[in-house]
Coordinates of C-alpha atoms (C1' of nucleotides) in Angstrom, one line a residue:
Chain I
M1018 CA -4.9 25.6 -30.2
D1019 CA -7.5 27.7 -31.5
F1020 CA -11.1 27.5 -30.4
S1021 CA -12.5 25.6 -33.4
Q1022 CA -10.0 22.8 -32.7
I1023 CA -11.1 22.8 -29.1
A1024 CA -14.6 22.7 -30.1
A1025 CA -13.9 19.7 -32.4
E1026 CA -11.9 17.8 -29.8
G1027 CA -14.6 18.8 -27.3
Q1028 CA -17.3 17.2 -29.2
R1029 CA -15.3 13.9 -28.9
F1030 CA -15.3 14.0 -25.3
L1031 CA -18.4 16.0 -24.4
P1032 CA -21.5 15.1 -26.5
Y1033 CA -23.1 18.2 -24.9
F1034 CA -20.2 20.3 -25.6
H1035 CA -22.3 23.0 -27.5
T1036 CA -24.3 23.6 -24.4
A1037 CA -21.7 23.2 -21.9
K1038 CA -21.0 25.8 -19.5
K1039 CA -18.0 27.9 -19.6
Y1040 CA -16.8 25.9 -16.3
D1041 CA -17.0 22.6 -18.2
I1042 CA -14.8 24.0 -21.1
L1043 CA -12.2 25.4 -18.7
M1044 CA -12.0 22.1 -17.1
F1045 CA -11.9 20.2 -20.5
M1046 CA -9.1 22.3 -21.5
E1047 CA -7.2 21.6 -18.4
H1048 CA -7.8 17.8 -18.9
K1049 CA -4.1 16.8 -19.4
K1050 CA -3.8 16.7 -15.8
A1051 CA -1.6 14.1 -14.4
L1052 CA -2.9 10.7 -13.6
H1053 CA -0.9 9.4 -10.7
W1054 CA -1.1 10.8 -7.2
A1055 CA 2.7 11.3 -7.1
D1056 CA 2.6 13.6 -10.2
Q1057 CA -0.5 15.4 -8.9
T1058 CA 1.2 16.1 -5.7
A1059 CA 4.3 17.3 -7.7
E1060 CA 2.2 19.6 -9.6
K1061 CA 0.6 20.9 -6.5
I1062 CA 3.9 21.7 -5.0
I1063 CA 5.2 23.7 -8.0
A1064 CA 1.8 25.5 -8.1
E1065 CA 2.0 26.3 -4.5
W1066 CA 5.7 27.4 -4.3
G1067 CA 6.4 28.5 -7.9
E1068 CA 9.5 27.8 -9.7
K1069 CA 12.3 27.2 -7.4
D1070 CA 15.9 26.2 -7.8
L1071 CA 15.7 23.6 -5.2
Y1072 CA 12.5 22.0 -3.7
T1073 CA 12.9 20.3 -0.4
C1074 CA 10.9 17.2 0.5
A1075 CA 11.0 16.0 4.1
S1076 CA 10.1 12.9 6.0
G1077 CA 11.0 11.4 9.4
I1078 CA 10.2 9.6 12.5
T1079 CA 11.5 8.9 16.0
P1080 CA 13.4 5.5 16.0
S1081 CA 11.9 4.6 19.3
G1082 CA 11.4 1.1 18.3
T1083 CA 11.3 -1.3 15.1
V1084 CA 10.8 1.1 12.1
H1085 CA 7.6 -0.8 10.7
V1086 CA 5.9 -0.8 7.3
G1087 CA 3.6 2.0 8.5
N1088 CA 6.6 4.2 8.7
F1089 CA 7.9 2.9 5.6
R1090 CA 4.6 4.1 3.8
E1091 CA 5.7 7.7 4.6
M1092 CA 9.3 7.2 3.2
I1093 CA 8.2 5.8 0.0
S1094 CA 5.4 8.2 -0.4
V1095 CA 7.8 10.9 -0.2
E1096 CA 10.3 9.2 -2.5
L1097 CA 7.6 8.7 -5.2
V1098 CA 6.7 12.4 -5.1
V1099 CA 10.5 13.3 -5.4
R1100 CA 10.7 11.1 -8.4
A1101 CA 7.8 13.0 -10.1
L1102 CA 9.4 16.3 -9.2
R1103 CA 12.6 15.1 -10.7
D1104 CA 10.6 13.9 -13.8
R1105 CA 9.6 17.4 -14.2
G1106 CA 13.2 18.4 -14.4
K1107 CA 13.3 19.9 -10.8
N1108 CA 16.2 19.9 -8.5
V1109 CA 15.1 18.0 -5.3
R1110 CA 16.4 17.8 -1.8
F1111 CA 14.9 14.6 -0.1
I1112 CA 15.6 14.7 3.6
Y1113 CA 14.8 12.1 6.2
S1114 CA 14.8 13.3 9.8
W1115 CA 15.7 10.7 12.6
D1116 CA 14.1 12.3 15.8
D1117 CA 16.7 10.6 17.9
Y1118 CA 16.7 13.2 20.6
D1119 CA 13.3 12.3 21.7
V1120 CA 12.8 10.7 25.0
F1121 CA 12.7 7.1 25.6
R1122 CA 9.2 6.8 26.9
K1123 CA 8.5 2.9 27.2
V1124 CA 10.1 -0.4 26.4
P1125 CA 8.5 -2.1 23.2
L1126 CA 7.4 -5.5 23.7
N1127 CA 9.7 -6.9 21.1
M1128 CA 12.9 -5.7 22.6
P1129 CA 15.6 -8.0 24.1
Q1130 CA 16.9 -7.1 27.5
P1131 CA 13.9 -5.1 28.9
E1132 CA 15.3 -4.9 32.2
L1133 CA 18.5 -3.1 30.8
L1134 CA 16.3 -0.8 28.7
E1135 CA 14.0 -0.1 31.7
K1136 CA 16.9 1.6 33.4
Y1137 CA 17.2 4.3 30.5
L1138 CA 13.7 5.5 30.5
R1139 CA 13.5 9.3 30.3
F1140 CA 16.8 9.4 28.5
P1141 CA 17.2 10.6 25.1
I1142 CA 16.9 7.3 22.9
T1143 CA 20.5 8.3 21.4
M1144 CA 21.8 7.7 24.8
V1145 CA 20.0 4.4 25.4
P1146 CA 22.4 1.5 24.8
D1147 CA 21.8 -0.8 22.0
P1148 CA 20.4 -4.0 23.6
W1149 CA 21.8 -6.2 20.8
G1150 CA 25.3 -4.6 21.3
R1151 CA 25.7 -4.0 17.5
D1152 CA 25.5 -0.3 17.3
K1153 CA 26.4 2.7 19.5
S1154 CA 22.7 3.4 20.7
Y1155 CA 19.3 2.0 20.7
A1156 CA 18.3 4.7 18.3
R1157 CA 21.2 4.1 16.1
H1158 CA 20.5 0.4 15.9
H1159 CA 17.0 1.1 14.4
E1160 CA 18.5 3.7 12.1
V1161 CA 21.1 1.3 10.7
D1162 CA 18.4 -1.3 10.1
V1163 CA 16.5 1.0 7.8
E1164 CA 19.5 2.8 6.2
S1165 CA 21.1 -0.3 5.3
V1166 CA 17.9 -1.8 3.6
L1167 CA 16.6 1.4 1.7
P1168 CA 18.8 1.2 -1.2
Q1169 CA 17.5 -2.2 -2.2
V1170 CA 14.3 -0.4 -2.8
G1171 CA 15.9 2.4 -4.6
I1172 CA 15.4 5.1 -1.9
Y1173 CA 18.3 7.5 -1.1
P1174 CA 17.4 10.1 1.4
E1175 CA 19.8 12.7 3.0
F1176 CA 19.5 11.7 6.7
I1177 CA 19.6 14.3 9.3
Y1178 CA 20.2 13.3 12.9
Q1179 CA 18.3 15.7 15.3
A1180 CA 20.3 14.7 18.4
D1181 CA 23.5 15.8 16.5
R1182 CA 21.9 19.1 15.5
Y1183 CA 20.5 19.9 19.0
R1184 CA 23.6 19.2 20.7
A1185 CA 25.7 21.1 18.1
G1186 CA 23.6 24.4 19.0
T1187 CA 22.2 24.2 15.5
Y1188 CA 18.8 25.3 16.5
A1189 CA 19.8 27.8 19.1
E1190 CA 18.1 30.6 17.0
G1191 CA 14.9 28.8 16.7
M1192 CA 14.8 28.1 20.3
K1193 CA 15.4 31.7 21.2
R1194 CA 12.6 32.7 18.9
A1195 CA 10.2 30.3 20.5
L1196 CA 11.0 31.6 23.9
E1197 CA 10.5 35.1 22.6
M1198 CA 7.1 34.2 21.2
R1199 CA 6.2 32.0 24.3
E1200 CA 2.9 33.6 25.1
H1201 CA 1.7 33.4 21.3
L1202 CA 2.7 29.8 21.1
K1203 CA 0.5 29.0 24.2
T1204 CA -2.4 30.7 22.5
I1205 CA -1.7 28.7 19.2
L1206 CA -1.6 25.3 21.2
D1207 CA -4.7 26.2 23.3
K1208 CA -6.8 27.0 20.4
Y1209 CA -8.4 23.7 20.0
R1210 CA -8.3 22.6 23.6
D1211 CA -11.4 22.9 25.7
E1212 CA -11.5 24.5 29.0
D1213 CA -10.5 21.6 31.1
H1214 CA -7.5 21.0 28.9
K1215 CA -6.0 24.5 28.5
I1216 CA -2.3 24.7 29.3
Q1217 CA -2.3 25.1 33.1
G1218 CA 0.4 27.3 34.8
E1219 CA 3.8 28.0 33.3
W1220 CA 4.6 26.7 30.0
W1221 CA 7.8 26.6 28.1
P1222 CA 8.4 25.7 24.4
V1223 CA 11.6 24.1 25.4
A1224 CA 12.6 21.1 27.5
V1225 CA 15.9 20.0 28.9
F1226 CA 17.9 16.7 29.3
C1227 CA 19.7 17.1 32.5
S1228 CA 23.5 17.4 31.9
N1229 CA 24.0 15.4 35.1
C1230 CA 21.7 12.5 34.8
N1231 CA 20.6 12.7 31.1
R1232 CA 17.0 12.4 32.1
D1233 CA 14.2 14.7 30.9
T1234 CA 12.8 15.1 34.3
T1235 CA 13.6 18.7 34.5
E1236 CA 11.7 22.0 35.0
I1237 CA 12.5 25.2 33.5
D1238 CA 13.3 28.0 36.2
G1239 CA 13.7 30.9 33.9
W1240 CA 15.1 32.5 30.8
D1241 CA 17.0 35.7 30.8
G1242 CA 15.5 37.2 27.6
D1243 CA 18.6 36.2 25.6
W1244 CA 20.6 33.0 25.6
G1245 CA 20.5 32.0 29.1
L1246 CA 18.1 29.2 30.3
S1247 CA 18.0 27.8 33.9
Y1248 CA 16.5 24.5 35.0
H1249 CA 16.6 22.0 37.8
C1250 CA 16.3 18.1 37.6
D1251 CA 13.7 16.5 39.8
S1252 CA 15.5 13.2 39.7
C1253 CA 19.0 14.2 40.7
G1254 CA 18.7 17.6 42.0
H1255 CA 20.9 19.1 39.6
R1256 CA 20.5 22.9 39.0
E1257 CA 22.1 24.7 36.0
T1258 CA 22.1 27.8 34.0
G1259 CA 23.2 27.3 30.5
D1260 CA 23.6 29.2 27.3
L1261 CA 21.1 27.8 24.5
R1262 CA 24.0 27.8 22.1
T1263 CA 26.0 25.5 24.0
L1264 CA 23.4 23.8 26.3
K1265 CA 23.4 20.4 24.6
G1266 CA 20.3 19.1 26.5
A1267 CA 18.0 21.8 25.4
K1268 CA 15.4 21.1 22.7
L1269 CA 12.1 22.3 21.5
V1270 CA 8.9 20.4 22.4
W1271 CA 7.6 18.5 19.5
R1272 CA 4.8 20.7 18.3
V1273 CA 7.3 23.8 18.0
D1274 CA 10.1 21.7 17.0
W1275 CA 8.5 20.2 13.7
P1276 CA 7.5 23.9 12.4
M1277 CA 11.0 25.3 13.4
R1278 CA 12.5 22.6 11.1
W1279 CA 10.2 23.3 8.4
N1280 CA 11.6 26.8 8.5
F1281 CA 15.1 25.9 9.0
E1282 CA 15.2 23.4 6.1
K1283 CA 12.8 25.3 3.9
V1284 CA 10.6 22.3 3.5
D1285 CA 8.2 22.5 0.6
F1286 CA 6.5 19.1 0.9
E1287 CA 6.0 16.6 3.9
P1288 CA 3.2 14.2 4.4
A1289 CA 1.9 13.0 7.8
G1290 CA 0.1 10.3 9.2
K1291 CA -3.7 10.6 10.0
D1292 CA -2.9 11.0 13.6
H1293 CA -1.3 14.3 13.0
H1294 CA -3.8 15.4 10.5
S1295 CA -6.9 16.4 12.3
Q1296 CA -7.9 19.6 13.5
G1297 CA -5.9 20.3 16.7
G1298 CA -3.5 17.7 15.7
S1299 CA 0.2 18.4 15.6
F1300 CA 0.4 19.2 11.8
D1301 CA -2.5 21.6 12.1
T1302 CA -0.8 23.4 15.2
S1303 CA 2.6 23.4 13.4
K1304 CA 0.9 25.1 10.5
H1305 CA -0.1 28.0 12.7
V1306 CA 3.3 28.0 14.3
V1307 CA 5.5 28.0 11.3
E1308 CA 3.5 31.0 10.0
E1309 CA 2.9 33.1 13.1
V1310 CA 6.2 32.4 14.7
Y1311 CA 8.7 31.6 12.1
G1312 CA 7.1 33.4 9.2
R1313 CA 7.1 30.7 6.6
K1314 CA 4.1 29.0 4.6
P1315 CA 3.6 25.5 5.8
P1316 CA 4.6 22.7 3.4
V1317 CA 2.2 21.0 0.9
T1318 CA 1.2 17.9 2.6
F1319 CA -1.2 14.9 2.3
R1320 CA -2.3 12.6 4.8
Y1321 CA -1.4 8.9 4.5
D1322 CA -3.5 6.1 6.1
F1323 CA -2.5 3.2 8.0
I1324 CA -1.4 -0.2 6.7
G1325 CA -2.7 -3.6 7.9
I1326 CA -1.1 -7.0 7.6
K1327 CA -2.8 -10.2 6.4
G1328 CA -1.2 -13.6 7.0
S1329 CA 2.3 -14.3 8.7
P1330 CA 5.5 -13.0 7.2
G1331 CA 7.1 -16.2 8.5
K1332 CA 6.6 -19.1 11.0
M1333 CA 9.0 -17.7 13.5
S1334 CA 7.5 -14.2 13.6
S1335 CA 4.4 -14.7 15.7
S1336 CA 6.0 -13.7 18.9
K1337 CA 4.4 -10.9 20.9
G1338 CA 5.1 -7.5 20.0
K1339 CA 6.5 -8.5 16.6
V1340 CA 6.0 -5.8 14.0
V1341 CA 6.3 -6.2 10.3
D1342 CA 9.2 -4.3 8.7
L1343 CA 10.8 -3.7 5.4
P1344 CA 13.0 -6.8 5.5
D1345 CA 10.0 -8.9 6.1
L1346 CA 8.3 -7.4 3.0
L1347 CA 11.5 -8.0 0.9
R1348 CA 11.7 -11.7 1.9
V1349 CA 8.3 -12.2 0.2
Y1350 CA 8.2 -9.5 -2.4
Q1351 CA 10.7 -8.7 -4.9
P1352 CA 11.8 -4.8 -4.4
E1353 CA 9.7 -3.7 -7.6
I1354 CA 6.9 -5.2 -6.1
V1355 CA 7.2 -3.7 -2.7
R1356 CA 7.2 -0.4 -4.4
Y1357 CA 4.4 -1.3 -6.7
L1358 CA 2.2 -2.0 -3.5
F1359 CA 2.8 1.7 -2.5
A1360 CA 2.9 3.2 -5.9
G1361 CA -0.2 1.6 -6.8
T1362 CA -2.4 2.7 -3.9
R1363 CA -3.4 6.3 -3.1
P1364 CA -1.7 7.3 0.1
N1365 CA -5.0 8.3 1.8
T1366 CA -6.5 4.8 1.6
E1367 CA -5.9 2.1 3.9
F1368 CA -4.7 -1.1 2.5
V1369 CA -3.4 -4.5 3.8
I1370 CA 0.0 -6.1 2.9
S1371 CA -0.8 -10.0 2.6
F1372 CA 1.6 -12.8 3.2
D1373 CA -1.0 -15.4 2.5
L1374 CA -2.3 -16.7 -0.8
D1375 CA -3.1 -13.2 -1.9
V1376 CA 0.9 -12.9 -2.8
I1377 CA 0.0 -14.8 -5.8
K1378 CA -2.5 -12.3 -6.9
I1379 CA -0.3 -9.4 -6.2
Y1380 CA 2.5 -11.0 -8.3
E1381 CA -0.1 -11.7 -11.2
D1382 CA -1.2 -8.0 -10.9
Y1383 CA 2.3 -6.7 -11.2
D1384 CA 3.0 -8.9 -14.1
R1385 CA -0.1 -7.6 -15.9
T1386 CA 0.9 -4.1 -15.3
E1387 CA 4.4 -4.9 -16.7
R1388 CA 2.8 -6.5 -19.8
I1389 CA 0.7 -3.4 -20.3
Y1390 CA 3.8 -1.2 -20.1
W1391 CA 5.6 -3.3 -22.6
G1392 CA 2.6 -3.7 -24.9
A1393 CA 2.4 -7.4 -24.5
E1394 CA -1.2 -7.1 -23.3
K1395 CA -3.8 -4.5 -24.2
A1396 CA -5.2 -2.1 -21.7
K1397 CA -8.9 -1.5 -21.8
D1398 CA -8.3 2.0 -23.0
E1399 CA -5.5 4.5 -23.4
E1400 CA -6.1 6.1 -19.7
V1401 CA -5.7 2.8 -18.1
R1402 CA -2.6 2.1 -20.1
A1403 CA -1.1 5.4 -19.2
R1404 CA -1.7 5.0 -15.5
E1405 CA -0.6 1.4 -15.5
A1406 CA 2.7 2.4 -17.3
R1407 CA 3.2 5.2 -14.8
I1408 CA 2.8 3.0 -11.9
Y1409 CA 5.3 0.6 -13.5
E1410 CA 7.8 3.2 -14.0
L1411 CA 7.5 4.4 -10.4
S1412 CA 7.9 0.6 -9.3
Q1413 CA 11.3 0.4 -10.6
V1414 CA 14.2 0.5 -8.4
T1415 CA 16.3 2.3 -10.7
K1416 CA 15.0 2.5 -14.1
V1417 CA 12.8 0.5 -16.4
P1418 CA 14.6 -2.6 -17.7
S1419 CA 16.0 -2.5 -21.4
A1420 CA 13.7 -5.2 -22.5
M1421 CA 10.5 -6.8 -21.1
P1422 CA 11.5 -9.3 -18.3
Y1423 CA 10.7 -12.9 -18.8
Q1424 CA 7.7 -13.7 -16.8
V1425 CA 7.1 -16.9 -14.8
P1426 CA 3.9 -16.7 -12.9
F1427 CA 4.4 -16.9 -9.3
R1428 CA 2.4 -19.9 -8.6
H1429 CA 4.1 -21.8 -11.4
L1430 CA 7.5 -20.6 -10.0
C1431 CA 6.5 -22.0 -6.6
N1432 CA 5.8 -25.5 -8.2
L1433 CA 8.9 -25.6 -10.1
L1434 CA 10.9 -24.8 -7.0
L1435 CA 9.1 -27.4 -5.0
I1436 CA 10.0 -30.0 -7.9
H1437 CA 13.7 -29.0 -7.7
Q1438 CA 13.7 -28.8 -3.9
G1439 CA 14.7 -25.0 -4.1
D1440 CA 17.5 -25.5 -6.3
I1441 CA 17.3 -22.2 -8.3
D1442 CA 20.2 -23.0 -10.7
K1443 CA 18.3 -26.4 -11.7
L1444 CA 15.2 -24.2 -12.1
I1445 CA 16.9 -21.8 -14.3
A1446 CA 18.4 -24.5 -16.4
T1447 CA 14.8 -25.5 -17.4
L1448 CA 14.0 -22.2 -18.8
P1449 CA 14.7 -21.0 -22.3
A1450 CA 18.0 -18.8 -22.8
L1451 CA 17.7 -15.6 -20.8
T1452 CA 19.5 -12.4 -20.9
E1453 CA 21.5 -11.6 -17.8
E1454 CA 19.0 -8.8 -16.8
Q1455 CA 16.2 -11.3 -17.2
E1456 CA 17.9 -14.0 -15.3
K1457 CA 18.8 -11.8 -12.4
L1458 CA 15.2 -10.7 -12.0
I1459 CA 13.9 -14.4 -12.1
R1460 CA 16.5 -15.4 -9.4
Q1461 CA 15.3 -12.6 -7.2
R1462 CA 11.7 -13.7 -7.6
A1463 CA 12.7 -17.4 -6.9
V1464 CA 14.2 -16.6 -3.8
C1465 CA 10.9 -14.7 -2.5
A1466 CA 8.9 -17.6 -3.9
W1467 CA 10.8 -20.1 -2.1
Y1468 CA 11.0 -18.3 1.2
W1469 CA 7.1 -17.7 0.7
V1470 CA 6.4 -21.5 -0.1
Q1471 CA 8.5 -22.6 3.1
E1472 CA 7.4 -19.9 5.4
C1473 CA 4.0 -18.4 4.6
A1474 CA 2.1 -20.6 2.2
P1475 CA -0.5 -23.0 3.7
E1476 CA 0.6 -26.6 4.4
D1477 CA -1.3 -28.1 1.6
F1478 CA 0.4 -25.9 -1.0
R1479 CA 3.8 -27.6 -0.2
F1480 CA 5.0 -31.0 -1.8
A1481 CA 8.0 -32.8 -2.3
V1482 CA 8.9 -35.3 -5.2
K1483 CA 9.5 -38.5 -3.8
E1484 CA 13.0 -40.3 -4.3
P1485 CA 13.1 -43.5 -6.5
G1486 CA 12.6 -46.4 -4.2
D1487 CA 10.2 -44.5 -1.7
K1488 CA 7.0 -46.5 -2.5
A1489 CA 3.6 -45.3 -1.8
E1490 CA 0.9 -47.7 -0.4
L1491 CA -1.4 -48.3 -3.3
T1492 CA -4.3 -50.7 -4.0
D1493 CA -4.1 -53.0 -6.8
D1494 CA -6.4 -50.8 -8.9
E1495 CA -4.1 -47.9 -8.2
I1496 CA -1.1 -49.8 -9.1
R1497 CA -2.4 -50.7 -12.4
A1498 CA -3.4 -47.2 -13.2
V1499 CA 0.3 -45.9 -12.3
R1500 CA 1.7 -48.8 -14.5
S1501 CA -0.5 -47.6 -17.3
L1502 CA 0.4 -44.0 -16.9
R1503 CA 4.1 -45.0 -16.8
D1504 CA 4.0 -47.4 -19.9
S1505 CA 1.6 -45.6 -22.0
V1506 CA 2.5 -42.0 -21.3
V1507 CA 5.7 -41.5 -19.4
V1508 CA 7.9 -43.7 -21.6
K1509 CA 7.3 -41.6 -24.6
L1510 CA 6.9 -38.3 -22.9
E1511 CA 9.2 -36.5 -25.2
T1512 CA 6.9 -37.4 -28.1
F1513 CA 4.0 -35.2 -27.1
A1514 CA 3.8 -31.9 -29.1
D1515 CA 2.4 -30.0 -26.0
E1516 CA 0.8 -30.4 -22.7
K1517 CA -2.5 -30.8 -24.1
M1518 CA -1.5 -33.9 -25.9
I1519 CA -0.1 -35.3 -22.7
A1520 CA -3.3 -34.6 -20.9
E1521 CA -5.2 -36.5 -23.5
A1522 CA -2.8 -39.5 -23.3
V1523 CA -3.2 -39.4 -19.4
Y1524 CA -6.9 -39.9 -19.7
K1525 CA -6.4 -42.6 -22.4
A1526 CA -4.1 -44.4 -19.9
A1527 CA -6.9 -44.4 -17.4
E1528 CA -9.2 -46.0 -20.0
L1529 CA -6.5 -48.5 -20.8
A1530 CA -6.2 -49.5 -17.3
G1531 CA -9.9 -49.6 -17.1
T1532 CA -10.1 -47.2 -14.0
D1533 CA -11.6 -43.9 -13.4
P1534 CA -9.3 -40.9 -14.3
K1535 CA -10.0 -39.7 -10.7
L1536 CA -8.3 -42.8 -9.4
L1537 CA -5.4 -42.6 -11.8
F1538 CA -4.8 -39.0 -10.7
R1539 CA -4.9 -39.8 -6.9
A1540 CA -2.5 -42.9 -7.5
S1541 CA -0.2 -41.0 -9.6
Y1542 CA 0.0 -38.0 -7.0
Q1543 CA 0.5 -40.5 -4.1
A1544 CA 3.3 -42.3 -6.1
L1545 CA 5.1 -39.0 -7.0
I1546 CA 4.5 -36.8 -4.0
G1547 CA 2.7 -38.7 -1.5
K1548 CA -0.4 -36.6 -1.7
D1549 CA -3.8 -36.8 -3.1
Q1550 CA -3.5 -33.8 -5.2
G1551 CA -0.9 -31.8 -7.1
P1552 CA -0.1 -29.6 -9.9
R1553 CA -1.7 -30.4 -13.2
L1554 CA -0.5 -33.8 -14.0
A1555 CA 0.5 -33.2 -17.7
G1556 CA 2.8 -30.3 -17.1
F1557 CA 4.1 -31.7 -13.8
L1558 CA 5.3 -34.9 -15.5
G1559 CA 7.4 -32.8 -17.9
A1560 CA 8.7 -30.5 -15.2
I1561 CA 10.0 -33.4 -12.9
G1562 CA 11.6 -34.9 -16.0
K1563 CA 11.0 -38.4 -17.8
E1564 CA 14.0 -40.0 -16.2
K1565 CA 13.1 -39.1 -12.7
V1566 CA 9.4 -40.2 -13.1
L1567 CA 10.4 -43.4 -14.6
A1568 CA 12.8 -44.1 -11.8
I1569 CA 10.1 -43.4 -9.2
L1570 CA 7.4 -45.3 -11.1
S1571 CA 9.5 -48.3 -11.8
A1572 CA 9.0 -49.6 -8.3
Y1573 CA 5.3 -50.5 -9.3
Chain Y
rG419 C1' -17.3 17.4 21.8
rG420 C1' -14.2 18.8 17.2
rG421 C1' -12.0 16.9 12.8
rC422 C1' -11.5 13.3 8.9
rC423 C1' -12.5 8.7 6.0
rG424 C1' -15.7 5.2 4.0
rC425 C1' -20.6 3.2 2.5
rU426 C1' -20.6 0.8 -5.6
rA427 C1' -22.4 -6.8 -7.9
rG428 C1' -22.9 -12.4 -3.3
rC429 C1' -17.3 -11.4 -1.6
rU430 C1' -12.8 -8.0 -2.2
rC431 C1' -12.5 -3.4 -4.4
rA432 C1' -11.4 0.0 -9.0
rG433 C1' -13.8 4.1 -10.8
rU434 C1' -11.5 12.7 -7.8
rA435 C1' -11.1 15.5 -15.8
rG436 C1' -19.4 15.4 -13.7
rG437 C1' -20.8 12.3 -19.9
rU438 C1' -24.3 5.0 -21.2
rA439 C1' -21.6 1.8 -13.9
rG440 C1' -16.2 -1.7 -14.1
rA441 C1' -12.4 -5.8 -12.7
rG442 C1' -10.9 -10.2 -10.1
rC443 C1' -13.2 -14.0 -7.4
rA444 C1' -17.9 -16.5 -6.5
rA445 C1' -22.4 -18.2 -9.2
rC446 C1' -24.6 -20.0 -13.7
rG447 C1' -24.1 -22.0 -18.8
rC448 C1' -21.5 -23.9 -23.0
rC449 C1' -17.1 -26.1 -25.3
rC450 C1' -12.5 -28.9 -25.7
rU451 C1' -14.6 -37.2 -25.6
rU452 C1' -10.4 -34.4 -20.2
rU453 C1' -10.9 -27.9 -14.5
rU454 C1' -7.8 -32.5 -10.7
rA455 C1' -4.0 -26.1 -7.4
rA456 C1' -2.1 -22.1 -14.8
rG457 C1' -8.2 -25.0 -19.5
rG458 C1' -11.3 -21.7 -23.2
rC459 C1' -15.6 -19.0 -24.3
rG460 C1' -20.0 -16.7 -22.5
rU461 C1' -24.0 -15.1 -19.1
rG462 C1' -26.6 -13.2 -15.2
rG463 C1' -26.2 -9.9 -11.3
rG464 C1' -26.1 -3.1 -8.7
rU465 C1' -32.0 2.3 -6.4
rC466 C1' -23.4 3.5 -6.6
rA467 C1' -26.2 4.0 2.0
rC468 C1' -30.7 7.6 2.1
rA469 C1' -32.9 12.5 0.8
rA470 C1' -32.8 17.1 -1.2
rG471 C1' -30.1 20.7 -4.3
rU472 C1' -26.8 22.7 -8.6
rU473 C1' -26.6 20.8 -14.0
rC474 C1' -28.7 19.4 -20.5
rG475 C1' -26.3 15.3 -17.5
rA476 C1' -24.2 13.4 -10.7
rA477 C1' -21.2 7.3 -8.1
rU478 C1' -18.3 11.8 -9.1
rC479 C1' -19.9 18.7 -7.0
rU480 C1' -23.1 20.9 -2.6
rU481 C1' -26.1 20.5 1.9
rG482 C1' -28.7 17.3 5.2
rU483 C1' -29.5 12.3 7.4
rG484 C1' -28.2 7.3 8.7
rC485 C1' -24.5 3.4 9.5
rG486 C1' -19.3 1.9 10.2
rG487 C1' -14.3 3.5 11.2
rC488 C1' -10.3 6.4 12.4
rU489 C1' -8.1 10.7 14.8
rC490 C1' -7.4 15.0 18.1
rA491 C1' -8.2 17.3 22.5
rC492 C1' -2.1 14.1 27.7
rC493 C1' 2.7 12.9 24.8
rA494 C1' 5.7 12.5 20.4

RNA sequence: GGGCCGCUAGCUCAGUAGGUAGAGCAACGCCCUUUUAAGGCGUGGGUCACAAGUUCGAAUCUUGUGCGGCUCACCA
């Protein structure tokens, strides 16, 4: 692009282009910057590390309890960045670290058999039994819960099990290096501590699970400057001098462990929660450690915020200590929409995941984004269109469907399901012919909608169509209104061109019966569903079906 | 005490290429002789917390102030 072109184009965007500063012009020339935060992060990673054959993106947590939506935010944030990198043709390794060699510190409130678990405090969580008896350990149970559900939302990391790594001696070199740099590490960790909190007395960058009783209640007695490490256990009195390469219980303390692994795996990107991301926090000290002790630049990062919950994910889940996890989300939101929630929100902003009436709005928002992507709805401007389209792409579990999905608004879907008492096959039968792909998505959405209606929606949202013969208590006026509706509208329901025509006929029916339309509506809803209100009557009659409505109303 | 984040319409929030302030809901109005839990159209409404600075131009960048929140300094 030569300068005259820039100038011409610049005039369009910058009315004051002719007087703009050089800085403004430079900014303008770079204006093709990525719109989505995942793309921006991907570009930052590439800019920071340069062109590489392989980029490593990492995430991980300690499975010391139920892995909740907050933890999930980290996984999906990384996954979105991984996709953005891959979309740029990069080769990416996406690792997820299960820190299952951490100590079992306290028993979470929502665990079964707390007395049993109590006995294993101070053990590594990988050696605590699974209180459900399903998996080989407490840690494994939580890992399996997550690993089995992630594919549903299109997330496929390479899992790394830290207990296995440490016990296999994988990090022996890293531990030795930390011991050599012991004094320097101490200085780094003390940097942001005030006088009262400086490390007191002897400090070791390694800790040991006792080989006799498995607890971490040990103290280091010495290091021989090479591979030999001595310790004793305060619980069982065991004393031992082991070799770092074979001493299975030895591990690095957290703030050294993390940076050591950044170096070991050559991590280029890893976000962290806000608890890690303040000065003196673990990400901050780890940054110093990886540079000064392991000689590697810290990864590109960002801070993600916490997630709040609004409404209840189900009637049964109000027990104490209940945390909301990914399966809870998937019962109410179809997988694309789970991804959409996270892809559509910048990681460093807090947001709430709703299980109440907001669910309807979230579905509507997603549908709108979908229409914009497919050009079925105009976006305000090109920028909005491009951003919405990108969010839509990133929200897909695999790839974008081959044609625009058939949209059934969530609220309408709920009503249809209530009419058909949750029978999805019957519901599908009322829709126009769909492709296999479209039907699959509707079925998925219907399962969520039905769960939501039954478990999360407010009581007055639900209704059930009466069975013929189940007669409502109506006054004479009401009975007259219902008869009028039946005889002047329902009997020729199929002759109306559209819902609007039916609506008109409904009002005409009230007039014929000599009653207020209000009364007719109330009476009709009472007769059909036993409530004072319901979905818009005109469409509702058609949805229930002429035969069934007649069968019900014939009692009057 | 250190650090971080937020403060935009009545409410919930978009708005991080600096270029005339936006959406949804609420409100108000009009229309379809009819909003009964998927009606349509339209209108009003903001000192973008406050102050100063940079700039031709600031919600946007800088500094300071206020209010609210989070986080670290013990452990991961």
